[in-house]
Tab-separated table of C-alpha atoms in Angstrom:
chain	number	residue	atom	x	y	z
A	1	MET	CA	47.273	67.609	-3.250
A	2	GLN	CA	44.978	65.136	-1.485
A	3	THR	CA	47.455	62.478	-0.425
A	4	LEU	CA	45.772	60.871	2.587
A	5	VAL	CA	42.735	58.725	3.349
A	6	ILE	CA	41.412	57.922	6.830
A	7	GLY	CA	40.200	54.561	8.078
A	8	ILE	CA	37.800	54.768	11.034
A	9	ASP	CA	37.775	51.436	12.879
A	10	LEU	CA	34.944	51.278	15.420
A	11	SER	CA	35.557	48.089	17.399
A	12	THR	CA	33.893	46.936	20.613
A	13	THR	CA	36.358	48.606	22.966
A	14	THR	CA	38.075	51.328	20.904
A	15	CYS	CA	37.558	53.772	18.076
A	16	LYS	CA	40.812	53.939	16.098
A	17	VAL	CA	41.351	56.470	13.332
A	18	ILE	CA	44.392	56.161	11.093
A	19	ALA	CA	45.635	58.281	8.203
A	20	TRP	CA	47.180	56.280	5.339
A	21	ASN	CA	48.908	57.310	2.141
A	22	ALA	CA	48.510	55.788	-1.328
A	23	GLN	CA	51.219	53.187	-0.642
A	24	GLY	CA	49.416	51.888	2.471
A	25	THR	CA	51.885	53.500	4.878
A	26	LEU	CA	50.525	54.482	8.278
A	27	VAL	CA	51.075	58.247	8.578
A	28	ALA	CA	49.388	59.079	11.899
A	29	GLN	CA	46.843	57.581	14.262
A	30	ALA	CA	44.691	58.361	17.292
A	31	ARG	CA	42.172	56.443	19.347
A	32	ALA	CA	39.536	56.769	22.042
A	33	PRO	CA	38.199	54.059	24.377
A	34	LEU	CA	34.634	52.746	24.469
A	35	ALA	CA	32.797	51.567	27.578
A	36	MET	CA	30.527	48.523	27.615
A	37	GLY	CA	27.510	47.964	29.855
A	38	ARG	CA	26.547	44.654	31.474
A	39	PRO	CA	22.923	45.002	32.723
A	40	HIS	CA	22.789	41.202	33.206
A	41	SER	CA	25.345	38.407	33.193
A	42	ASN	CA	24.599	37.484	29.573
A	43	ALA	CA	23.799	41.002	28.324
A	44	TYR	CA	26.211	43.392	26.605
A	45	GLU	CA	25.205	46.922	25.656
A	46	GLN	CA	26.744	50.190	24.482
A	47	ASP	CA	25.516	53.762	24.110
A	48	PRO	CA	25.687	54.671	20.392
A	49	HIS	CA	26.270	58.296	21.391
A	50	ASP	CA	29.587	57.028	22.766
A	51	TRP	CA	30.477	55.730	19.286
A	52	TRP	CA	30.189	59.242	17.918
A	53	ARG	CA	31.899	60.859	20.929
A	54	ALA	CA	34.816	58.432	20.575
A	55	ALA	CA	35.039	59.091	16.829
A	56	GLN	CA	35.008	62.853	17.457
A	57	THR	CA	37.734	62.581	20.086
A	58	ALA	CA	39.962	60.405	17.939
A	59	LEU	CA	39.450	62.410	14.733
A	60	LYS	CA	40.067	65.691	16.557
A	61	ALA	CA	43.341	64.295	17.911
A	62	LEU	CA	44.312	62.976	14.465
A	63	SER	CA	43.588	66.350	12.861
A	64	LEU	CA	46.358	67.875	14.986
A	65	LEU	CA	48.877	65.381	13.572
A	66	ILE	CA	48.216	65.800	9.840
A	67	ASP	CA	47.464	68.470	7.261
A	68	THR	CA	43.705	67.926	7.050
A	69	GLN	CA	43.516	69.633	3.646
A	70	THR	CA	45.305	66.596	2.197
A	71	VAL	CA	42.499	64.193	3.222
A	72	ALA	CA	40.665	62.854	0.156
A	73	ALA	CA	38.149	60.559	1.864
A	74	VAL	CA	37.281	58.638	4.999
A	75	ALA	CA	35.634	55.233	5.342
A	76	VAL	CA	34.226	53.344	8.314
A	77	VAL	CA	34.657	49.729	9.370
A	78	ASN	CA	32.751	48.490	12.363
A	79	GLN	CA	32.034	45.841	14.951
A	80	ARG	CA	29.515	43.513	13.372
A	81	GLU	CA	26.147	42.119	14.519
A	82	THR	CA	25.474	45.091	16.811
A	83	VAL	CA	22.174	46.995	16.541
A	84	ALA	CA	20.769	50.348	17.700
A	85	VAL	CA	17.196	51.645	17.273
A	86	THR	CA	15.609	55.119	17.242
A	87	ASP	CA	12.094	56.577	17.020
A	88	ALA	CA	10.410	58.798	14.422
A	89	ASP	CA	12.418	61.792	15.695
A	90	ASP	CA	15.618	59.719	15.471
A	91	GLN	CA	15.923	59.660	19.249
A	92	LEU	CA	17.610	56.618	20.755
A	93	LEU	CA	15.123	54.151	22.279
A	94	ARG	CA	17.557	51.964	24.224
A	95	PRO	CA	21.276	51.126	24.372
A	96	ALA	CA	22.627	49.178	21.427
A	97	MET	CA	22.679	45.407	21.824
A	98	LEU	CA	26.204	44.179	21.074
A	99	TRP	CA	27.298	41.154	19.105
A	100	LEU	CA	28.275	39.530	22.418
A	101	ASP	CA	24.726	39.680	23.832
A	102	GLU	CA	23.394	36.183	24.491
A	103	ARG	CA	19.812	37.138	25.342
A	104	ARG	CA	18.888	36.564	21.695
A	105	LYS	CA	19.832	32.871	21.677
A	106	PRO	CA	16.264	31.541	22.222
A	107	GLU	CA	15.019	33.579	19.254
A	108	VAL	CA	17.024	31.565	16.725
A	109	ASP	CA	14.777	28.509	16.645
A	110	THR	CA	11.575	30.582	16.683
A	111	LEU	CA	12.471	32.823	13.745
A	112	SER	CA	14.045	29.956	11.820
A	113	ALA	CA	10.866	27.902	12.201
A	114	VAL	CA	8.771	30.698	10.689
A	115	LEU	CA	10.982	31.113	7.622
A	116	GLY	CA	12.495	27.670	7.289
A	117	LEU	CA	16.170	27.061	7.964
A	118	GLU	CA	17.140	26.333	4.384
A	119	ARG	CA	15.358	29.384	2.980
A	120	LEU	CA	16.849	31.691	5.625
A	121	HIS	CA	20.342	30.315	5.038
A	122	ARG	CA	20.123	30.555	1.259
A	123	MET	CA	18.770	34.121	1.307
A	124	THR	CA	21.065	35.633	3.957
A	125	GLY	CA	24.091	33.332	3.864
A	126	LYS	CA	23.793	32.772	7.625
A	127	PRO	CA	23.406	29.242	9.043
A	128	HIS	CA	21.561	28.329	12.239
A	129	ASP	CA	23.419	30.431	14.824
A	130	TRP	CA	22.675	33.301	17.199
A	131	SER	CA	25.311	35.706	15.832
A	132	PRO	CA	23.175	37.798	13.416
A	133	ALA	CA	21.658	40.988	14.817
A	134	ILE	CA	18.187	40.069	13.542
A	135	TYR	CA	17.816	37.903	16.635
A	136	SER	CA	18.482	40.915	18.863
A	137	LEU	CA	15.590	42.645	17.111
A	138	ALA	CA	13.449	39.545	17.632
A	139	TRP	CA	14.328	39.639	21.355
A	140	MET	CA	13.325	43.316	21.575
A	141	ALA	CA	10.034	42.582	19.803
A	142	ARG	CA	9.214	39.850	22.292
A	143	HIS	CA	10.505	41.392	25.530
A	144	GLU	CA	10.201	45.136	24.891
A	145	ALA	CA	7.065	45.190	22.743
A	146	ALA	CA	5.941	48.757	23.476
A	147	LEU	CA	9.410	50.116	22.717
A	148	PHE	CA	9.681	47.994	19.593
A	149	ARG	CA	6.496	49.435	18.105
A	150	ARG	CA	8.128	52.901	18.232
A	151	ILE	CA	11.113	51.872	16.082
A	152	ARG	CA	11.484	53.881	12.870
A	153	HIS	CA	15.249	53.607	12.279
A	154	VAL	CA	17.530	50.588	12.727
A	155	TYR	CA	21.264	51.249	12.764
A	156	ASP	CA	24.407	49.216	12.550
A	157	PRO	CA	27.477	51.094	13.916
A	158	HIS	CA	28.607	51.995	10.379
A	159	ALA	CA	25.268	53.657	9.592
A	160	TRP	CA	25.335	55.515	12.929
A	161	LEU	CA	28.704	57.130	12.229
A	162	VAL	CA	27.822	57.924	8.619
A	163	ARG	CA	24.632	59.678	9.821
A	164	GLN	CA	26.653	61.806	12.260
A	165	LEU	CA	29.330	62.620	9.686
A	166	THR	CA	27.074	63.375	6.717
A	167	GLY	CA	23.427	63.512	7.793
A	168	VAL	CA	22.722	60.631	5.371
A	169	PHE	CA	21.036	57.408	6.578
A	170	ALA	CA	23.222	54.938	4.678
A	171	THR	CA	25.544	52.016	5.233
A	172	SER	CA	27.630	49.470	3.359
A	173	TRP	CA	26.485	46.108	2.013
A	174	ALA	CA	29.255	44.612	4.085
A	175	SER	CA	27.870	46.179	7.287
A	176	ALA	CA	24.192	45.493	6.561
A	177	ASP	CA	24.911	41.869	5.706
A	178	PRO	CA	25.835	40.692	9.275
A	179	PHE	CA	22.279	41.553	10.418
A	180	GLY	CA	21.161	38.237	8.912
A	181	ALA	CA	18.260	40.163	7.331
A	182	PHE	CA	20.004	41.142	4.106
A	183	ASP	CA	19.528	39.387	0.776
A	184	ILE	CA	23.128	38.719	-0.259
A	185	HIS	CA	22.106	37.910	-3.843
A	186	ARG	CA	20.127	41.089	-4.562
A	187	HIS	CA	21.957	43.340	-2.059
A	188	VAL	CA	18.713	44.611	-0.499
A	189	TRP	CA	17.097	44.185	2.900
A	190	ALA	CA	15.271	40.846	3.018
A	191	GLU	CA	11.586	41.711	3.520
A	192	PRO	CA	10.564	38.084	4.266
A	193	VAL	CA	12.950	38.036	7.244
A	194	LEU	CA	11.768	41.412	8.547
A	195	GLN	CA	8.129	40.355	8.196
A	196	ALA	CA	8.837	37.176	10.194
A	197	LEU	CA	9.725	39.151	13.333
A	198	PRO	CA	7.171	38.891	16.191
A	199	THR	CA	6.261	42.480	15.238
A	200	PRO	CA	7.194	42.983	11.573
A	201	LEU	CA	9.471	45.799	10.460
A	202	SER	CA	9.611	47.473	7.070
A	203	ALA	CA	12.821	47.693	5.067
A	204	ASP	CA	12.238	51.476	5.116
A	205	CYS	CA	13.401	51.412	8.758
A	206	PHE	CA	16.883	50.328	7.680
A	207	ALA	CA	19.729	52.358	6.225
A	208	LEU	CA	20.176	52.539	2.469
A	209	ALA	CA	22.776	49.853	1.698
A	210	ARG	CA	25.402	50.723	-0.907
A	211	ALA	CA	28.404	48.899	-2.348
A	212	PRO	CA	31.743	49.259	-0.527
A	213	GLY	CA	33.812	52.029	-2.073
A	214	THR	CA	30.677	54.054	-2.918
A	215	LEU	CA	30.379	57.713	-1.928
A	216	LEU	CA	27.689	57.895	0.793
A	217	GLY	CA	27.874	61.601	1.571
A	218	ARG	CA	30.152	64.457	2.527
A	219	LEU	CA	31.217	65.878	5.857
A	220	THR	CA	28.748	68.466	7.149
A	221	PRO	CA	29.801	71.826	8.635
A	222	GLN	CA	28.722	70.650	12.105
A	223	ALA	CA	30.725	67.419	11.819
A	224	SER	CA	33.697	69.444	10.576
A	225	VAL	CA	33.699	71.554	13.753
A	226	LEU	CA	33.460	68.440	15.934
A	227	THR	CA	36.141	66.400	14.145
A	228	GLY	CA	38.618	68.940	12.788
A	229	LEU	CA	38.264	67.628	9.220
A	230	PRO	CA	37.344	69.937	6.333
A	231	VAL	CA	33.745	70.439	5.225
A	232	GLY	CA	32.913	68.309	2.208
A	233	VAL	CA	35.387	65.477	2.741
A	234	ALA	CA	34.026	62.350	1.031
A	235	VAL	CA	32.606	59.651	3.314
A	236	VAL	CA	32.830	56.284	1.552
A	237	ALA	CA	31.172	52.944	2.340
A	238	GLY	CA	33.469	50.552	4.184
A	239	GLY	CA	32.093	47.443	5.893
A	240	GLY	CA	32.356	44.955	8.720
A	241	ASP	CA	35.709	44.809	10.474
A	242	GLY	CA	36.182	41.106	9.715
A	243	GLN	CA	35.850	41.450	5.954
A	244	ALA	CA	37.816	44.720	6.035
A	245	GLY	CA	40.686	43.008	7.835
A	246	GLY	CA	40.902	40.532	4.970
A	247	LEU	CA	40.994	43.349	2.439
A	248	GLY	CA	43.669	45.124	4.499
A	249	ILE	CA	46.033	42.191	4.037
A	250	GLY	CA	45.286	41.734	0.361
A	251	VAL	CA	42.822	38.807	0.363
A	252	VAL	CA	40.909	39.838	-2.773
A	253	ARG	CA	41.143	36.711	-4.905
A	254	PRO	CA	40.275	33.022	-4.496
A	255	GLY	CA	42.897	30.727	-2.978
A	256	MET	CA	44.078	33.031	-0.187
A	257	ALA	CA	42.440	33.195	3.233
A	258	TYR	CA	42.801	35.665	6.050
A	259	LEU	CA	43.264	34.268	9.528
A	260	ASN	CA	42.506	36.596	12.417
A	261	LEU	CA	44.066	35.158	15.578
A	262	GLY	CA	42.162	37.516	17.828
A	263	THR	CA	39.491	37.344	20.548
A	264	ALA	CA	37.772	34.941	18.185
A	265	ILE	CA	39.491	32.959	15.436
A	266	VAL	CA	38.030	34.180	12.171
A	267	SER	CA	39.099	33.041	8.726
A	268	GLY	CA	37.686	33.978	5.376
A	269	VAL	CA	38.346	33.043	1.776
A	270	PHE	CA	37.290	35.277	-1.110
A	271	SER	CA	34.642	33.921	-3.487
A	272	ARG	CA	33.166	35.453	-6.600
A	273	THR	CA	29.821	33.727	-5.978
A	274	PRO	CA	27.517	33.602	-2.905
A	275	ASP	CA	28.004	29.928	-2.083
A	276	THR	CA	26.248	28.626	1.026
A	277	ALA	CA	26.990	25.561	3.145
A	278	GLN	CA	27.004	24.479	6.777
A	279	ALA	CA	30.804	24.734	6.682
A	280	PHE	CA	30.815	28.543	6.683
A	281	ARG	CA	28.757	31.716	6.774
A	282	THR	CA	28.634	33.813	3.623
A	283	MET	CA	29.444	37.515	3.966
A	284	CYS	CA	29.476	40.347	1.443
A	285	ALA	CA	33.107	41.282	0.834
A	286	VAL	CA	34.423	44.784	1.394
A	287	GLY	CA	36.600	44.292	-1.695
A	288	GLY	CA	34.085	44.799	-4.511
A	289	ASP	CA	31.199	42.611	-5.667
A	290	GLY	CA	32.490	39.327	-4.253
A	291	TYR	CA	31.865	37.429	-1.056
A	292	VAL	CA	33.787	36.064	1.890
A	293	LEU	CA	33.201	32.484	3.022
A	294	GLU	CA	33.938	32.853	6.687
A	295	THR	CA	34.637	30.355	9.453
A	296	SER	CA	34.675	31.402	13.087
A	297	LEU	CA	35.600	29.987	16.478
A	298	ARG	CA	34.430	32.211	19.337
A	299	SER	CA	37.171	30.901	21.622
A	300	GLY	CA	40.429	32.471	20.457
A	301	THR	CA	42.798	34.606	22.497
A	302	LEU	CA	39.812	35.130	24.810
A	303	LEU	CA	40.093	31.441	25.726
A	304	ILE	CA	43.887	31.516	25.918
A	305	ASN	CA	43.969	34.542	28.214
A	306	SER	CA	41.191	33.086	30.377
A	307	LEU	CA	42.976	29.752	30.771
A	308	LEU	CA	46.285	31.448	31.547
A	309	ARG	CA	44.669	33.657	34.167
A	310	GLN	CA	42.392	31.104	35.833
A	311	PHE	CA	44.618	28.045	35.835
A	312	PHE	CA	48.185	29.303	35.439
A	313	HIS	CA	47.781	32.655	37.283
A	314	ILE	CA	49.397	34.527	34.381
A	315	ASP	CA	47.983	37.897	33.373
A	316	VAL	CA	49.062	38.411	29.778
A	317	ALA	CA	48.892	42.211	29.975
A	318	SER	CA	50.962	42.622	33.140
A	319	GLN	CA	53.158	39.500	32.957
A	320	PRO	CA	54.391	39.224	29.353
A	321	ASP	CA	57.681	37.673	30.483
A	322	GLU	CA	55.798	34.800	32.146
A	323	LEU	CA	54.022	34.117	28.881
A	324	LEU	CA	57.348	34.058	27.010
A	325	VAL	CA	58.692	31.497	29.473
A	326	LEU	CA	55.590	29.347	28.935
A	327	GLU	CA	55.896	29.680	25.124
A	328	ARG	CA	59.502	28.485	25.246
A	329	ALA	CA	58.500	25.532	27.399
A	330	ALA	CA	55.637	24.647	25.053
A	331	ALA	CA	57.960	24.888	22.031
A	332	ALA	CA	60.137	22.213	23.639
A	333	VAL	CA	57.163	19.810	23.861
A	334	ALA	CA	56.895	17.446	20.899
A	335	PRO	CA	53.974	17.899	18.481
A	336	GLY	CA	50.886	16.164	19.821
A	337	SER	CA	51.377	17.535	23.362
A	338	ALA	CA	52.275	14.124	24.769
A	339	GLY	CA	48.923	12.614	23.794
A	340	LEU	CA	46.772	15.537	24.971
A	341	ILE	CA	43.954	16.963	22.815
A	342	LEU	CA	41.962	20.089	23.620
A	343	LEU	CA	38.509	20.784	22.160
A	344	PRO	CA	38.290	24.621	22.170
A	345	TYR	CA	34.505	24.993	22.380
A	346	TRP	CA	34.455	27.126	25.550
A	347	ASN	CA	31.733	29.333	23.977
A	348	GLY	CA	29.971	26.724	21.867
A	349	VAL	CA	30.806	25.906	18.267
A	350	MET	CA	29.784	27.644	15.068
A	351	ASN	CA	30.757	26.024	11.751
A	352	PRO	CA	30.182	23.269	10.854
A	353	TYR	CA	28.084	22.018	13.810
A	354	TRP	CA	26.311	25.250	14.924
A	355	ASP	CA	25.855	23.914	18.462
A	356	GLN	CA	25.562	26.554	21.178
A	357	ASP	CA	25.490	23.855	23.889
A	358	ALA	CA	28.907	22.463	22.928
A	359	ARG	CA	31.690	23.038	25.456
A	360	GLY	CA	35.435	22.554	25.683
A	361	CYS	CA	37.318	19.597	27.069
A	362	LEU	CA	40.813	18.185	27.583
A	363	LEU	CA	41.180	14.606	26.419
A	364	GLY	CA	44.033	12.354	27.508
A	365	LEU	CA	45.124	14.033	30.764
A	366	SER	CA	47.630	12.132	32.883
A	367	PRO	CA	49.970	12.911	35.807
A	368	ASP	CA	52.733	13.522	33.240
A	369	HIS	CA	51.030	16.567	31.762
A	370	GLY	CA	52.106	19.959	33.037
A	371	ARG	CA	51.609	23.572	32.059
A	372	ALA	CA	53.707	23.346	28.910
A	373	GLU	CA	51.799	20.350	27.539
A	374	ILE	CA	48.412	21.914	28.327
A	375	TYR	CA	49.390	25.221	26.763
A	376	ARG	CA	50.675	23.540	23.618
A	377	ALA	CA	47.501	21.434	23.455
A	378	LEU	CA	45.522	24.674	23.570
A	379	LEU	CA	47.407	26.154	20.615
A	380	GLU	CA	47.190	22.853	18.747
A	381	GLY	CA	43.477	22.452	19.513
A	382	ILE	CA	42.639	25.783	17.909
A	383	ALA	CA	44.863	24.923	14.933
A	384	LEU	CA	43.170	21.529	14.577
A	385	GLU	CA	39.785	23.237	14.634
A	386	GLN	CA	40.941	25.636	11.919
A	387	ALA	CA	42.178	22.733	9.811
A	388	VAL	CA	38.788	21.004	10.096
A	389	ALA	CA	36.999	24.254	9.223
A	390	THR	CA	39.176	25.086	6.227
A	391	ASN	CA	39.069	21.550	4.848
A	392	ALA	CA	35.267	21.686	5.110
A	393	VAL	CA	35.190	24.931	3.100
A	394	VAL	CA	37.342	23.327	0.400
A	395	ALA	CA	35.138	20.217	0.318
A	396	ALA	CA	31.929	22.283	0.099
A	397	THR	CA	33.069	24.682	-2.617
A	398	GLY	CA	35.778	22.864	-4.545
A	399	GLN	CA	37.926	25.995	-4.183
A	400	PRO	CA	41.427	25.377	-2.792
A	401	VAL	CA	42.802	27.381	0.114
A	402	GLN	CA	46.502	27.601	-0.618
A	403	ALA	CA	47.744	29.835	2.213
A	404	PHE	CA	46.703	31.952	5.189
A	405	VAL	CA	47.607	35.562	5.912
A	406	ALA	CA	47.575	35.964	9.699
A	407	ILE	CA	46.622	39.061	11.668
A	408	GLY	CA	45.552	39.745	15.244
A	409	GLY	CA	47.307	39.565	18.592
A	410	GLY	CA	47.896	35.827	18.373
A	411	ALA	CA	49.936	36.281	15.184
A	412	SER	CA	52.737	37.739	17.323
A	413	SER	CA	53.425	34.200	18.590
A	414	ARG	CA	55.943	32.500	16.305
A	415	LEU	CA	55.128	29.186	17.980
A	416	TRP	CA	51.422	29.479	17.198
A	417	CYS	CA	52.031	30.557	13.586
A	418	GLN	CA	54.271	27.525	13.052
A	419	ILE	CA	51.789	25.161	14.729
A	420	MET	CA	49.023	26.584	12.539
A	421	ALA	CA	51.117	26.051	9.390
A	422	ASP	CA	52.081	22.490	10.369
A	423	ILE	CA	48.595	21.336	11.344
A	424	THR	CA	46.662	22.991	8.487
A	425	ASP	CA	49.459	21.976	6.062
A	426	ARG	CA	49.403	25.454	4.524
A	427	PRO	CA	51.882	28.337	4.651
A	428	VAL	CA	51.015	31.074	7.139
A	429	VAL	CA	52.134	34.575	6.188
A	430	ARG	CA	52.293	36.904	9.178
A	431	ALA	CA	50.952	40.204	7.811
A	432	SER	CA	53.121	43.248	8.285
A	433	ALA	CA	50.028	45.469	8.723
A	434	GLN	CA	49.182	45.730	12.420
A	435	GLU	CA	45.923	47.620	11.780
A	436	ALA	CA	44.471	45.568	8.947
A	437	SER	CA	40.821	46.564	9.462
A	438	SER	CA	41.624	50.272	9.330
A	439	LEU	CA	43.780	49.694	6.257
A	440	GLY	CA	40.835	47.870	4.688
A	441	ALA	CA	38.737	50.990	5.327
A	442	ALA	CA	41.504	53.121	3.820
A	443	ILE	CA	41.545	50.957	0.681
A	444	ALA	CA	37.767	51.442	0.348
A	445	ALA	CA	38.276	55.199	0.805
A	446	ALA	CA	41.035	55.211	-1.820
A	447	VAL	CA	38.747	53.438	-4.308
A	448	GLY	CA	35.946	55.896	-3.505
A	449	ALA	CA	38.343	58.812	-3.998
A	450	GLY	CA	39.247	57.507	-7.457
A	451	TRP	CA	42.898	56.801	-6.660
A	452	TYR	CA	42.638	53.304	-8.149
A	453	GLY	CA	40.540	51.570	-10.761
A	454	GLY	CA	39.221	48.956	-8.347
A	455	PHE	CA	39.801	47.048	-5.130
A	456	ALA	CA	42.292	44.552	-6.531
A	457	GLU	CA	44.494	47.354	-7.877
A	458	ALA	CA	44.191	49.319	-4.620
A	459	ALA	CA	44.973	46.283	-2.447
A	460	GLU	CA	48.032	45.443	-4.536
A	461	ALA	CA	49.363	48.983	-4.118
A	462	MET	CA	48.511	49.418	-0.423
A	463	THR	CA	49.215	46.031	1.191
A	464	GLN	CA	52.454	44.167	1.849
A	465	GLY	CA	53.515	40.623	2.672
A	466	GLY	CA	55.352	39.438	5.753
A	467	GLU	CA	57.255	36.598	7.383
A	468	THR	CA	56.187	33.190	6.072
A	469	PHE	CA	55.919	30.019	8.179
A	470	GLU	CA	56.104	26.938	5.972
A	471	PRO	CA	54.575	23.620	7.076
A	472	ASN	CA	57.109	20.970	8.085
A	473	PRO	CA	56.711	18.122	5.544
A	474	ALA	CA	58.253	15.641	8.004
A	475	LEU	CA	55.243	16.143	10.330
A	476	ARG	CA	52.561	15.809	7.637
A	477	GLY	CA	51.705	12.158	8.290
A	478	PHE	CA	51.664	12.624	12.070
A	479	HIS	CA	49.349	15.627	11.878
A	480	GLN	CA	46.985	13.896	9.463
A	481	GLU	CA	46.585	11.097	12.004
A	482	LEU	CA	46.151	13.608	14.843
A	483	LEU	CA	43.557	15.472	12.800
A	484	GLY	CA	41.632	12.245	12.250
A	485	ILE	CA	41.460	11.677	16.008
A	486	TYR	CA	40.471	15.284	16.670
A	487	ALA	CA	37.691	15.170	14.075
A	488	ASP	CA	36.118	12.235	15.981
A	489	VAL	CA	36.010	14.005	19.371
A	490	TYR	CA	32.965	16.261	18.949
A	491	PRO	CA	30.756	13.682	17.172
A	492	ARG	CA	31.369	11.243	20.033
A	493	LEU	CA	30.496	13.869	22.665
A	494	ARG	CA	27.659	15.597	20.808
A	495	ASP	CA	24.802	13.891	22.670
A	496	LEU	CA	26.317	14.698	26.076
A	497	PHE	CA	26.424	18.476	25.655
A	498	PRO	CA	22.648	19.174	25.776
A	499	ARG	CA	22.376	16.903	28.814
A	500	LEU	CA	25.121	18.878	30.537
A	501	ALA	CA	23.420	22.141	29.553
A	502	ARG	CA	20.106	21.000	31.079
A	503	LEU	CA	21.870	19.877	34.242
A	504	GLY	CA	23.632	23.231	34.512
A	505	MET	CA	20.279	25.042	34.302
A	506	ALA	CA	18.666	22.926	36.999
């Protein structure tokens, strides 16, 4: 009896592999760390060979914890907007450029000018922002021209692992899509975008993109020896970790949104059509033929941990008790943080402004504000930003967002979940699944293995609910007024940010 599926979750810092059963119960897990290179202050790179070594290590460890003959299929979910390139012999040309790499920022305006912003957005679903990996390729073409001319294969992390596992050069729609060079309507690589690069590339250089849940290949004898899994195990298309996380908590129908309170704050609502607007970026969903309308704030727990460390001298990892004391103090502060508002744009702003020069600020500081007020203002500021983002999605699409399902490290904070519910005026369900992205991969594997008739049926069987935080109706009027003030802050500061950026470069 094949009673298990495996979700391989290749994130930026870890490769996690988890065996799940048909009810979505975690049976066993293993992981291996990943190193990250910093050749320059704004550059982030990784050796793709390390992706495969980490996957081997983790899968080999997992194989000792389960009966591998019961494994029906595996699927991969991956860090998005990361790119690796190889030559005609499939030899690596350089380290992979990660999604964090800021060297590609200047390429956005250049490539957008060639194609036209509206056309690029409509075709790929990606607004004017440096996140998509196509801009990393544009940077390579401009700054590493000789190397770029040798490129014959372009990999996302999903395609890299699938190649090692099966020998097949293939990936998922939902992993190809974050390149920003994928036609989300036709589900093919967008030749006009590839031809607009400083040195054009052919779509033949990119992995065959297949629908999530599709069989891509089977485990080779060599991969079997290296991983401990049986020869011939099905390898099924998964997708990007963001979309997979939504699937792993059951967001497979309109009206529900996932809310990842992680390093970044990422929320997505399922849509049956590829709507585009400045309020969101449009992603191919892992759960079938639909789409995810995704909002993102780069400053999430990364900002919180940085502020705690730099200003409050609290290291979250080594001083969890200090953080609990601060949370209790912040919970005692009245909503509104005693007149303090925080704009959480420490790393610029994506939707709806798409302004990489924007920066964070604290508005309303006085001698009466202490650590508790500032910390609460931080949690409220991110919640206010999410409320603005979600309301913009609703206004642009006409589709209601009735509730959030929260995942990520920040979801462990009861205070933050309640603040998020109160300010967005929507219930927040704290998902019981702690490894939602891997579970999303497992659901794709289960569909590919034929366990269920489709993604909706699989998600219903394999996901569960959790504790619900209801918005406080007594605070609704107050928070609507606070939200009105918050929504005015960035527009009033917008013209100052580029001036500050120029001054900082002087």
